[in-house]
mmCIF file of C-alpha atoms and ligand atoms in Angstrom:
data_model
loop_
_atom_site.group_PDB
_atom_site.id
_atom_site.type_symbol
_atom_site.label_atom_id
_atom_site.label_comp_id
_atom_site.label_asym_id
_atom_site.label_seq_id
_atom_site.Cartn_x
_atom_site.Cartn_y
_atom_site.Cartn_z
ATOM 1 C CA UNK A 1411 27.193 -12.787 9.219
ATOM 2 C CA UNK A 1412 23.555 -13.629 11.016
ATOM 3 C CA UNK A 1413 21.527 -10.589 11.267
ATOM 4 C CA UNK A 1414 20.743 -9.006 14.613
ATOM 5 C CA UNK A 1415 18.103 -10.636 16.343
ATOM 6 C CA UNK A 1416 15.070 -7.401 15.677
ATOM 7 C CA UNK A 1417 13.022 -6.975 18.890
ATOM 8 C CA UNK A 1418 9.802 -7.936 18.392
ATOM 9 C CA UNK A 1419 7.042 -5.194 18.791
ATOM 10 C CA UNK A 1420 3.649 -5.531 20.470
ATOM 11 C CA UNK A 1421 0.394 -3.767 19.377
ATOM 12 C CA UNK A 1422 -0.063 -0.918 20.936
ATOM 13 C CA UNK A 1423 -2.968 1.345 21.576
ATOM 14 C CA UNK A 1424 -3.209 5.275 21.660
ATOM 15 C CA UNK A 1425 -5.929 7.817 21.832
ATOM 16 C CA UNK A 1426 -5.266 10.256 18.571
ATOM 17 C CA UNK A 1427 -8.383 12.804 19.366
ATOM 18 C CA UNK A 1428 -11.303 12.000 21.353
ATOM 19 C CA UNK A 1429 -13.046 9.288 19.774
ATOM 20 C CA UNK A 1430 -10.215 8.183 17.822
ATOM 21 C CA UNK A 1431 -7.924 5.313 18.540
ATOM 22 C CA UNK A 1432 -4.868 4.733 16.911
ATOM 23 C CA UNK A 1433 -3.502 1.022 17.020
ATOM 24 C CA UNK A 1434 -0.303 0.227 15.698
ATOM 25 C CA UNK A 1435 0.413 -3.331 15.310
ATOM 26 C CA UNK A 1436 3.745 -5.039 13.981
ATOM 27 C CA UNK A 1437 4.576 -6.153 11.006
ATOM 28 C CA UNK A 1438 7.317 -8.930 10.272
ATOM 29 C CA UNK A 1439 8.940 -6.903 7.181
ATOM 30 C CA UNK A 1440 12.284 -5.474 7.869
ATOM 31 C CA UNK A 1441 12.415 -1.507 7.432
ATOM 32 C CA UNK A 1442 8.377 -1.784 8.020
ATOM 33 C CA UNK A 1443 8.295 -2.281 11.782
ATOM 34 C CA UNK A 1444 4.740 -1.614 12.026
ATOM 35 C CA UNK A 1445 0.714 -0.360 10.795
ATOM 36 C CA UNK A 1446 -1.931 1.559 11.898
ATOM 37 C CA UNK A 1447 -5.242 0.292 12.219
ATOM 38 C CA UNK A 1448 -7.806 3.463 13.560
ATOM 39 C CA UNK A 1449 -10.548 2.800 15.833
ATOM 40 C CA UNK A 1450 -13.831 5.844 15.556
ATOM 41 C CA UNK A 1451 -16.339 6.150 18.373
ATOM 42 C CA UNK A 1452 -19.543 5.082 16.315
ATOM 43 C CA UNK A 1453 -22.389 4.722 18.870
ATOM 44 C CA UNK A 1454 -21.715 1.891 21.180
ATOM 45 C CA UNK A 1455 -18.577 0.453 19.411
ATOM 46 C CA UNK A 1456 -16.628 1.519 16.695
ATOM 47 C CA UNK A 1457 -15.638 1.675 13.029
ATOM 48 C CA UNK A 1458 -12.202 -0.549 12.596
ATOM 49 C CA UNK A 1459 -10.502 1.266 9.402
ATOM 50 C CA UNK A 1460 -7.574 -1.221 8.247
ATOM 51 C CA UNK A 1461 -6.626 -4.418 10.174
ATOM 52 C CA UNK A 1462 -2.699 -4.984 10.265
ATOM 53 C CA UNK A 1463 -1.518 -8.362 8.688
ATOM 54 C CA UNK A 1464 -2.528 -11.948 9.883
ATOM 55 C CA UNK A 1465 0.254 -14.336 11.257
ATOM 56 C CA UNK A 1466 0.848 -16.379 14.321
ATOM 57 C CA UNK A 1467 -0.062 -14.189 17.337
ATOM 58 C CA UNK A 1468 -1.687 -10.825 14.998
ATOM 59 C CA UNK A 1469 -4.947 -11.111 16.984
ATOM 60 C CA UNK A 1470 -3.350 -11.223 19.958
ATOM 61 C CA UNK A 1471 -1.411 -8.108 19.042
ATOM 62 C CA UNK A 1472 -4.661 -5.944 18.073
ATOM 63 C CA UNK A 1473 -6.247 -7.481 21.021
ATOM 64 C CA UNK A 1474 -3.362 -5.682 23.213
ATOM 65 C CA UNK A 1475 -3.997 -2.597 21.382
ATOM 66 C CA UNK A 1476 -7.971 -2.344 22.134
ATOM 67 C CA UNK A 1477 -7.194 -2.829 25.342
ATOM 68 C CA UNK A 1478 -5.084 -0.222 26.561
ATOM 69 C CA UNK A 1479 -7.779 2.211 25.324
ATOM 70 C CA UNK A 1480 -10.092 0.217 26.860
ATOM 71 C CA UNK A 1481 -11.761 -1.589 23.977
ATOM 72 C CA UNK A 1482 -12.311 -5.477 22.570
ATOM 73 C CA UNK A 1483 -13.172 -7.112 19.742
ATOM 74 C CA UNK A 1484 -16.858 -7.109 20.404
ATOM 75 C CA UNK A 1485 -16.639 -3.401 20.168
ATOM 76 C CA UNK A 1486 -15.838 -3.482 16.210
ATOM 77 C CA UNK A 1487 -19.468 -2.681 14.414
ATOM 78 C CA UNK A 1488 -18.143 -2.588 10.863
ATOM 79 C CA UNK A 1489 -14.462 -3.277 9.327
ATOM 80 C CA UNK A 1490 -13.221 -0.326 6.830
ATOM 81 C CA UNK A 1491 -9.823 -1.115 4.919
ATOM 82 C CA UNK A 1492 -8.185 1.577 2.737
ATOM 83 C CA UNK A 1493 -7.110 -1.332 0.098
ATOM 84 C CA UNK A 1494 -6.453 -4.990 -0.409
ATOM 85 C CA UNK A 1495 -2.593 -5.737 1.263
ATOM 86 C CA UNK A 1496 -1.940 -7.838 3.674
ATOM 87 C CA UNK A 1497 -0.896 -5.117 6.332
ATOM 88 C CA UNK A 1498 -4.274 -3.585 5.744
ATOM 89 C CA UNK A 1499 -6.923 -6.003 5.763
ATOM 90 C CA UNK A 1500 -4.757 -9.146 6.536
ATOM 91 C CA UNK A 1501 -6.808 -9.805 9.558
ATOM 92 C CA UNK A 1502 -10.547 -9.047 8.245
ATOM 93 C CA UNK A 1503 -11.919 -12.405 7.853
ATOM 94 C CA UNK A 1504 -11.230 -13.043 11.383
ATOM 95 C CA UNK A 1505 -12.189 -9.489 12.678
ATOM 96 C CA UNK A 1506 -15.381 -9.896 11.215
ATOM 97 C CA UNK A 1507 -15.881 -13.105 12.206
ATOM 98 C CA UNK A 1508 -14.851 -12.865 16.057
ATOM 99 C CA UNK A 1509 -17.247 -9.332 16.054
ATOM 100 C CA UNK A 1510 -20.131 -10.538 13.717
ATOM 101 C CA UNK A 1511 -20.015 -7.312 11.955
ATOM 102 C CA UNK A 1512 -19.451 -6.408 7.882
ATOM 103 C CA UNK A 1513 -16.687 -5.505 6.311
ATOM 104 C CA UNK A 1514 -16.320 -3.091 3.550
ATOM 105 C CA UNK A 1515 -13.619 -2.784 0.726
ATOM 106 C CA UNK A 1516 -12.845 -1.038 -2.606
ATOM 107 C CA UNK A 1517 -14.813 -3.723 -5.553
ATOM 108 C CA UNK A 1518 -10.853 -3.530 -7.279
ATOM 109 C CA UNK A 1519 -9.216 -5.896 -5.086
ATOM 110 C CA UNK A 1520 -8.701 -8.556 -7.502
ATOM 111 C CA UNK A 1521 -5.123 -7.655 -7.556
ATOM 112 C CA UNK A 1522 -4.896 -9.246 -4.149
ATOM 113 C CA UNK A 1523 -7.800 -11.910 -4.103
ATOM 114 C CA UNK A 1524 -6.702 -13.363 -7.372
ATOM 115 C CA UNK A 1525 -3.842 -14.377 -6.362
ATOM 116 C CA UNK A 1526 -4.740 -15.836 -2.736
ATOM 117 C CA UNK A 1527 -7.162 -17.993 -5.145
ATOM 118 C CA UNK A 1528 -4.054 -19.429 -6.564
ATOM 119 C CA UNK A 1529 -1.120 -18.426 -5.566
ATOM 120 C CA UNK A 1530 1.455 -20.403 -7.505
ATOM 121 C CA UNK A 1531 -0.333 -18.502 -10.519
ATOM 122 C CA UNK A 1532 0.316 -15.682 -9.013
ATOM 123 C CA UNK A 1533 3.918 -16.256 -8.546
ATOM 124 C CA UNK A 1534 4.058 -17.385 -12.148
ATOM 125 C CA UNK A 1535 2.969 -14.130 -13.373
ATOM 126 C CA UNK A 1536 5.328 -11.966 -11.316
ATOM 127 C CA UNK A 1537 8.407 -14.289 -12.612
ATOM 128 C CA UNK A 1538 7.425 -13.570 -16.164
ATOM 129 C CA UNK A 1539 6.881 -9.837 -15.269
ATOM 130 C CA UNK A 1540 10.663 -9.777 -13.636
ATOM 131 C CA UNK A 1541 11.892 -12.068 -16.597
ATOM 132 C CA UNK A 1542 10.499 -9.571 -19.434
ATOM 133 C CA UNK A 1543 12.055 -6.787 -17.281
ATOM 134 C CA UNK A 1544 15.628 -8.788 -17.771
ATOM 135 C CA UNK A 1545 16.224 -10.365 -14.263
ATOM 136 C CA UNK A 1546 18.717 -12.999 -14.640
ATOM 137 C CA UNK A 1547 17.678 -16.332 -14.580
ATOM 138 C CA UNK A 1548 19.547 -17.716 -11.485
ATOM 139 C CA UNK A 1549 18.396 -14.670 -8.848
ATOM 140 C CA UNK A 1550 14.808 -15.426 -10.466
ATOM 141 C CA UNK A 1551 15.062 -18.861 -9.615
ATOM 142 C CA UNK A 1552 15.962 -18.449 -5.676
ATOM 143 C CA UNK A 1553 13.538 -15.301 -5.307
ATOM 144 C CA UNK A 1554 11.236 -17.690 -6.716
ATOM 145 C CA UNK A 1555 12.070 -20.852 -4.262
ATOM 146 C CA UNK A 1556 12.183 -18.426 -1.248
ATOM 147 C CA UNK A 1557 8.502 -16.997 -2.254
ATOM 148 C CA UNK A 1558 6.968 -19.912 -2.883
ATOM 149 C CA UNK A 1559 4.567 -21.595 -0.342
ATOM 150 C CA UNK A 1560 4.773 -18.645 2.354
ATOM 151 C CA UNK A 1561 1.829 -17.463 4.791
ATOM 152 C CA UNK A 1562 -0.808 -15.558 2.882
ATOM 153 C CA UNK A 1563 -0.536 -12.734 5.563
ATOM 154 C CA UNK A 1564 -4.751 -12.798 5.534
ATOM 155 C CA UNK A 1565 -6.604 -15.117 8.040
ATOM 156 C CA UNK A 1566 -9.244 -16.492 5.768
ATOM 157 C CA UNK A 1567 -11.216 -15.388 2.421
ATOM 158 C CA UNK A 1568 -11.777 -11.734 1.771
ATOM 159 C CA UNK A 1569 -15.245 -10.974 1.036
ATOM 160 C CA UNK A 1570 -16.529 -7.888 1.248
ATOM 161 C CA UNK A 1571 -20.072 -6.952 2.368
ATOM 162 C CA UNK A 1572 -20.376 -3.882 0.453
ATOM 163 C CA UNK A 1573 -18.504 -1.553 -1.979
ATOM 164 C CA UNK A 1574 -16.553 1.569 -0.842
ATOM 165 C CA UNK A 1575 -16.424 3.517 -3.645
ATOM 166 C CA UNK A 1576 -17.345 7.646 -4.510
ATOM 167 C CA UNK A 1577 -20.217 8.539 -2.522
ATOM 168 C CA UNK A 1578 -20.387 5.446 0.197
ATOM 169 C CA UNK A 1579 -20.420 7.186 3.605
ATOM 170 C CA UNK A 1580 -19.598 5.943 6.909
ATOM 171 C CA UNK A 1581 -21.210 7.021 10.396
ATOM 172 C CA UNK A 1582 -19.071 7.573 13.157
ATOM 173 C CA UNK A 1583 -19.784 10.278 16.145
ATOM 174 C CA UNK A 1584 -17.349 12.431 14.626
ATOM 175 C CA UNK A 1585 -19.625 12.647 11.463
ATOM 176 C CA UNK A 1586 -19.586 10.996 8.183
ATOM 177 C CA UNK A 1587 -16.436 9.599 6.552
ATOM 178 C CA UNK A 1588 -16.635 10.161 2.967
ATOM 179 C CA UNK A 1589 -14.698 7.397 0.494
ATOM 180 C CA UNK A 1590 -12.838 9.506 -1.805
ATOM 181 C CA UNK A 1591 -11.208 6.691 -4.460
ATOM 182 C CA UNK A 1592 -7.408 7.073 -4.719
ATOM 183 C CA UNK A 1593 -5.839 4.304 -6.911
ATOM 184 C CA UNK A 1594 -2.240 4.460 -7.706
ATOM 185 C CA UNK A 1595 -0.419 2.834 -4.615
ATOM 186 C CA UNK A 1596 -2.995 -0.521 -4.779
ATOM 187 C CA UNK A 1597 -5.959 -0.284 -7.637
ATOM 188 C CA UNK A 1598 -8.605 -0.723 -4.764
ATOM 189 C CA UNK A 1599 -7.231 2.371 -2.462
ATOM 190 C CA UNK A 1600 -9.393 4.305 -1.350
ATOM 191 C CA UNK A 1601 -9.111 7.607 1.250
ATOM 192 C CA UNK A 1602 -11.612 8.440 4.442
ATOM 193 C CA UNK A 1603 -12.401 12.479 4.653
ATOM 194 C CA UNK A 1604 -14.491 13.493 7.295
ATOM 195 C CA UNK A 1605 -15.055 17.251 5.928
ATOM 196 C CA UNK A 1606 -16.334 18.983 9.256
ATOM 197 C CA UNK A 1607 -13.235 18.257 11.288
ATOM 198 C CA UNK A 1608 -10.836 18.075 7.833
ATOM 199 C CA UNK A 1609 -9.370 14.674 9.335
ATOM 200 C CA UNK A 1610 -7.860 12.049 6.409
ATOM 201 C CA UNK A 1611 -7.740 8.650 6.947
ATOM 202 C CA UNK A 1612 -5.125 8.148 3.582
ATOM 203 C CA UNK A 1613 -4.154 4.704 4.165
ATOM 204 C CA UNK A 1614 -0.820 4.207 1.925
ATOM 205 C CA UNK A 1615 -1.491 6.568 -0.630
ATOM 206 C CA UNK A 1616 0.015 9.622 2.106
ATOM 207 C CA UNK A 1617 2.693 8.607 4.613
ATOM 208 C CA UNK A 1618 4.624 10.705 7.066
ATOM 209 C CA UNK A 1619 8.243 10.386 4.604
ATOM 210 C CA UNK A 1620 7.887 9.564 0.777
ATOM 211 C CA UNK A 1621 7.492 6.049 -0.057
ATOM 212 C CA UNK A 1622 6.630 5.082 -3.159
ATOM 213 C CA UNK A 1623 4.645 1.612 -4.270
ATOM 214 C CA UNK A 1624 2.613 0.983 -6.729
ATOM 215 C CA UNK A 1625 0.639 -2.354 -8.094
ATOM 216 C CA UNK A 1626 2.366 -2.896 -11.408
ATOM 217 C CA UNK A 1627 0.443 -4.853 -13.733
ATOM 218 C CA UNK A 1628 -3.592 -3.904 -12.859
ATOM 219 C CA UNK A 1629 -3.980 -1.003 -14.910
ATOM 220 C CA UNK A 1630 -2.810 1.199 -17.594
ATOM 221 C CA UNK A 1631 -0.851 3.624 -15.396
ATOM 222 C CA UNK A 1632 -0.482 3.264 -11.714
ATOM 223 C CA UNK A 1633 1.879 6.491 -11.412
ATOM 224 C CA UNK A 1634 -0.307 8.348 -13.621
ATOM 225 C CA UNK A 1635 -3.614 7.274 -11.355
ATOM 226 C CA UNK A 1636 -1.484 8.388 -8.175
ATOM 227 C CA UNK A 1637 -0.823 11.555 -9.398
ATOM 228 C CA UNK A 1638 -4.199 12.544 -10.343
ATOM 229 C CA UNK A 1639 -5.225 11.031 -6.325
ATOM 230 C CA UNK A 1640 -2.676 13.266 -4.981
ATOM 231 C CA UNK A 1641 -4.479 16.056 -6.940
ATOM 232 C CA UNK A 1642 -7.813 14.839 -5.594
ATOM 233 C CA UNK A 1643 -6.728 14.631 -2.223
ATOM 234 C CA UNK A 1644 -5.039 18.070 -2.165
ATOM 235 C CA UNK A 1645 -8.461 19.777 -3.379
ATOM 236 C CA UNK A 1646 -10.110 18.379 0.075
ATOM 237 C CA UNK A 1647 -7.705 20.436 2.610
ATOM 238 C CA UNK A 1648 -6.893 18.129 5.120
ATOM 239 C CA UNK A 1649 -5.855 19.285 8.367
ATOM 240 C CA UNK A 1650 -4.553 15.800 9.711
ATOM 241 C CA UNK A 1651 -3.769 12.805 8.239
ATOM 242 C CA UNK A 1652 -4.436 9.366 10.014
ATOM 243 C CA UNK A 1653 -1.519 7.231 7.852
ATOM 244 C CA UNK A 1654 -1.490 3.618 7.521
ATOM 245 C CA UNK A 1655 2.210 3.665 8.819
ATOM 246 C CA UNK A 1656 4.300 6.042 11.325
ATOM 247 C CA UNK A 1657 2.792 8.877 12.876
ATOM 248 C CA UNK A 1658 -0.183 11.305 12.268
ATOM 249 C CA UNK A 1659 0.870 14.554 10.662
ATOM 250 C CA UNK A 1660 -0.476 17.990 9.687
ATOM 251 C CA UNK A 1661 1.064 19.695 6.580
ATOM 252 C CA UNK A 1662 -0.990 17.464 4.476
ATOM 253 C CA UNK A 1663 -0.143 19.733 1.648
ATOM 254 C CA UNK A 1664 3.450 19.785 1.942
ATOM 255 C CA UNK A 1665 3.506 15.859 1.884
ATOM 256 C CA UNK A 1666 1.513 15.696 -1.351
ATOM 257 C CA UNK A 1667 3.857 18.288 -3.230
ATOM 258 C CA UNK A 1668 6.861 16.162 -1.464
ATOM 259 C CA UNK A 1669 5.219 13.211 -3.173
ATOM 260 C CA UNK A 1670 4.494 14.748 -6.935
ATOM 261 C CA UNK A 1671 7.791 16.244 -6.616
ATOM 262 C CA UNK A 1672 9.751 12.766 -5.787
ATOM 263 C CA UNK A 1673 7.265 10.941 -8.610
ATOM 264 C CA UNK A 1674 8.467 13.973 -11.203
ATOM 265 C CA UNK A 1675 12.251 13.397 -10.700
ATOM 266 C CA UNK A 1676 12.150 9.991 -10.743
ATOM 267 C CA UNK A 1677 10.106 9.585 -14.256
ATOM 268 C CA UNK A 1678 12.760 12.830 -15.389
ATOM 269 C CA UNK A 1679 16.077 10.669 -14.609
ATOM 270 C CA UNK A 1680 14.173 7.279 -16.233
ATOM 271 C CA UNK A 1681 13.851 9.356 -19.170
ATOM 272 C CA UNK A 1682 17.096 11.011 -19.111
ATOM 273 C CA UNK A 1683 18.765 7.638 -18.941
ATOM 274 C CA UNK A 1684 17.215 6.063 -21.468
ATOM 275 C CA UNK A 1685 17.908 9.388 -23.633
ATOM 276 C CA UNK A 1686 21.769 8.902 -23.108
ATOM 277 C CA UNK A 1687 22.154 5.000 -22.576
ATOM 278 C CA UNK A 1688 19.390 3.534 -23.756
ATOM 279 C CA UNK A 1689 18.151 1.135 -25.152
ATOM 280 C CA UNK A 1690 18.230 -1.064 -21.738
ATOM 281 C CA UNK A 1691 16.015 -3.720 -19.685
ATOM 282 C CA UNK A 1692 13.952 -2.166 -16.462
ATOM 283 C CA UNK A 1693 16.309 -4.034 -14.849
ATOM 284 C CA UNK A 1694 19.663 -2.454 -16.081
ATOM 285 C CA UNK A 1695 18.191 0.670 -15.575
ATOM 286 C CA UNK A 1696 18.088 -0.048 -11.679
ATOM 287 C CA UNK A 1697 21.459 0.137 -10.362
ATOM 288 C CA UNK A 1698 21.815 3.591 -12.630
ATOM 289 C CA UNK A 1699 18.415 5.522 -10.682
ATOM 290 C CA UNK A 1700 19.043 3.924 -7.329
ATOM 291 C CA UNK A 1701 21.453 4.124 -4.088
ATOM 292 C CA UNK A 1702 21.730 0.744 -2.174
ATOM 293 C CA UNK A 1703 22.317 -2.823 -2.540
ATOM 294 C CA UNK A 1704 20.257 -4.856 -5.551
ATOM 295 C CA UNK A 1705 18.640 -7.422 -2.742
ATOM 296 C CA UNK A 1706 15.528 -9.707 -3.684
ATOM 297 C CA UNK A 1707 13.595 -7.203 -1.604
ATOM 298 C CA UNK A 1708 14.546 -3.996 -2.848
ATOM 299 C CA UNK A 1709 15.013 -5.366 -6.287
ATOM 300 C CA UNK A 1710 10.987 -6.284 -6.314
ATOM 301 C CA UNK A 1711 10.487 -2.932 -4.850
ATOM 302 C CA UNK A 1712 12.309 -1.058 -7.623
ATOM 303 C CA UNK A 1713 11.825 -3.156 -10.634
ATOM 304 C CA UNK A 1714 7.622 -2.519 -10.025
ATOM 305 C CA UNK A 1715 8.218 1.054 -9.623
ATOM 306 C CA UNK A 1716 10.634 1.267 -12.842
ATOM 307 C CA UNK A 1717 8.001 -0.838 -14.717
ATOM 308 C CA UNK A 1718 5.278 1.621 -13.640
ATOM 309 C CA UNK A 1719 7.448 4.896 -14.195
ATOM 310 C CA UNK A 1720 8.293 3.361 -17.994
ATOM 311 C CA UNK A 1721 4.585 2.749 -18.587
ATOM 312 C CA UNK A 1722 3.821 6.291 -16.887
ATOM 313 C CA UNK A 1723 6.291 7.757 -20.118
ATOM 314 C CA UNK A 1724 4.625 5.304 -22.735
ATOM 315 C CA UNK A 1725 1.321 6.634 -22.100
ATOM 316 C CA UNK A 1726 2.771 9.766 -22.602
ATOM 317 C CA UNK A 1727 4.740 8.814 -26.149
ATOM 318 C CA UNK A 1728 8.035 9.726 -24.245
ATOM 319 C CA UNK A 1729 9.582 6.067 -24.762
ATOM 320 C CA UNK A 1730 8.781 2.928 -25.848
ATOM 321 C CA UNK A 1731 9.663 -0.768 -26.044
ATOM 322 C CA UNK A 1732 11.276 -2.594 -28.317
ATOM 323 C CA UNK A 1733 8.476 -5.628 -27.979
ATOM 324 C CA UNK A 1734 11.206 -8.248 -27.357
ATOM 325 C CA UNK A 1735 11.874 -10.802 -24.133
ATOM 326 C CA UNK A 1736 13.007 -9.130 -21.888
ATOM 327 C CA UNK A 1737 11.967 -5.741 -23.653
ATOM 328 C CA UNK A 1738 14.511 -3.118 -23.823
ATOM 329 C CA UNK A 1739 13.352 0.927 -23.498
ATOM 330 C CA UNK A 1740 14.882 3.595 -25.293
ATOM 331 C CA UNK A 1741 13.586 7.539 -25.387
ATOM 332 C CA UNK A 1742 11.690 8.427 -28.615
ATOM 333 C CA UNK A 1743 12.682 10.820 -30.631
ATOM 334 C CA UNK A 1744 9.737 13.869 -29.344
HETATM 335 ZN ZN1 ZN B 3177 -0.208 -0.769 0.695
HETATM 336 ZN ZN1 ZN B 3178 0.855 -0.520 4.074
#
């Protein structure tokens, strides 16, 4: 059966708070209608944090957005992006180039950049990563076919001006934006606090509902590194957060306990199930810790999150591997 035709969104533009512009712009993934890109009053223009995702018609889209809050291109002084995917800093190079202005970016965005450098590497690498994780050959093989070749999702190369890391700052007439450095979700996120007015720019690392990616594959422990960012973001006390997706919301601190929480059950059941089942592949374990259908989609989704949760209990001596092709997990014995 052919899916429904989806209608298409446009960009859109909406004033947030006074001198902040929220511009959500569509994205072409199904279940992720849309992004945020934020637009801050900084003297005669602004400060563009995030970008939304380059494809045929993307400027256009952010283009639509600017203008019904009565801004353009021209007005973007400096381009901000919480961390290197597509749907956040997709359309820098072109940004940057149509306003002549810098952009800045977390240093730790290899994890993207690498693999626009050479993609069918890239694609290599994440076969053997699903392989080891005991994916079947023949579902491989056509997630592989469908994958390769595809649009980038980023209009050019990525390279960024300057660093945002701990201590960068950025002017905007609301005050400084501090770059607090949240890894976990992407290696290279990073969080915008403006202290006075308690506002949080957090990117992916805090959406509206629970939804939980991480970068497998990077560094040692992605779920570890998120949890000690959800700690780090807690300590600031935001008052409103300014997502990368979905609407702006207040109880900052009930999202991050809703978060930790979620992360906490989901690393108990791995363990659980590996304590009465085990040994089994990452991807055996799938159908046994999740609700809804195994598709090449939500089988990526859930096989990086497994591999992250199983490296989360490694690090912690709670299970471990049995070194093999694909590698089966079992519980230790503390
Ligand atoms: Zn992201
Ligand atoms: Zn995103």
């Amino acid at each position: 059966m052919p899916a429904p035709a989806r209608k298409r969104e446009v960009g859109r533009g909406e004033r947030t708070l006074p001198g902040v512009w929220r511009l959500r712009l569509p994205l072409p993934w199904p279940g992720i209608p849309h992004c945020n890109a934020w637009a801050v009053a900084a003297g005669d223009g602004v400060v563009l944090f995030d970008t939304g995702l380059h494809e045929a018609g993307s400027m256009a889209h952010l283009e639509r957005a600017l203008d019904m809050v009565g801004l353009e291109l021209a007005h973007v002084r400096l381009v901000a992006c919480t961390h290197a995917h597509i749907d956040h800093c997709g359309q820098a190079p072109a940004i940057v180039e149509r306003a002549g202005c810098e952009l800045w970016m977390h240093p730790a965005h290899g994890h993207l950049t690498r693999s626009l450098d050479d993609p069918e590497a890239a694609l290599a690498r994440r076969i053997e990563i699903a392989r080891s994780a005991g994916v079947p050959e023949e579902p491989l093989r056509r997630w592989a076919q469908e994958r390769s070749g595809g649009d980038s999702g980023v209009a050019g190369e990525l390279r960024p001006d300057r660093d945002l890391v701990d201590g960068t700052t950025i002017d905007t007439d609301l005050g400084a934006w501090e770059v607090v450095e949240t890894p976990g979700h992407a290696p290279s996120h990073v969080c915008f606090w403006q202290p006075e007015r308690r506002l949080l720019i957090s990117g992916d690392h805090l959406l509206g509902r629970v939804s939980l990616y991480y970068d497998f594959g990077y560094t040692p422990d992605p779920a570890g590194e998120f949890l000690r960012s959800l700690d780090r973001v807690e300590a600031l006390g935001a008052r409103l957060c300014l997502s990368g997706h979905g609407r702006t919301f207040t109880d900052v601190a009930g999202h991050i306990a809703a978060n930790r929480e979620t992360v906490g059950a989901r690393v108990a059941a791995l363990e659980q199930l590996l304590r009465s089942d085990g040994p089994m592949t990452a991807f055996e374990a799938l159908p046994r810790l999740y609700d809804g259908e195994l598709t090449p989609m939500s089988t990526s989704w859930w096989l990086g999150e497994t591999l992250c949760y199983l490296r989360h209990l490694e690090v912690g001596g709670r299970v471990e591997s049995d070194g093999a092709s694909p590698a089966r997990w079992s519980a230790t014995s503390g």
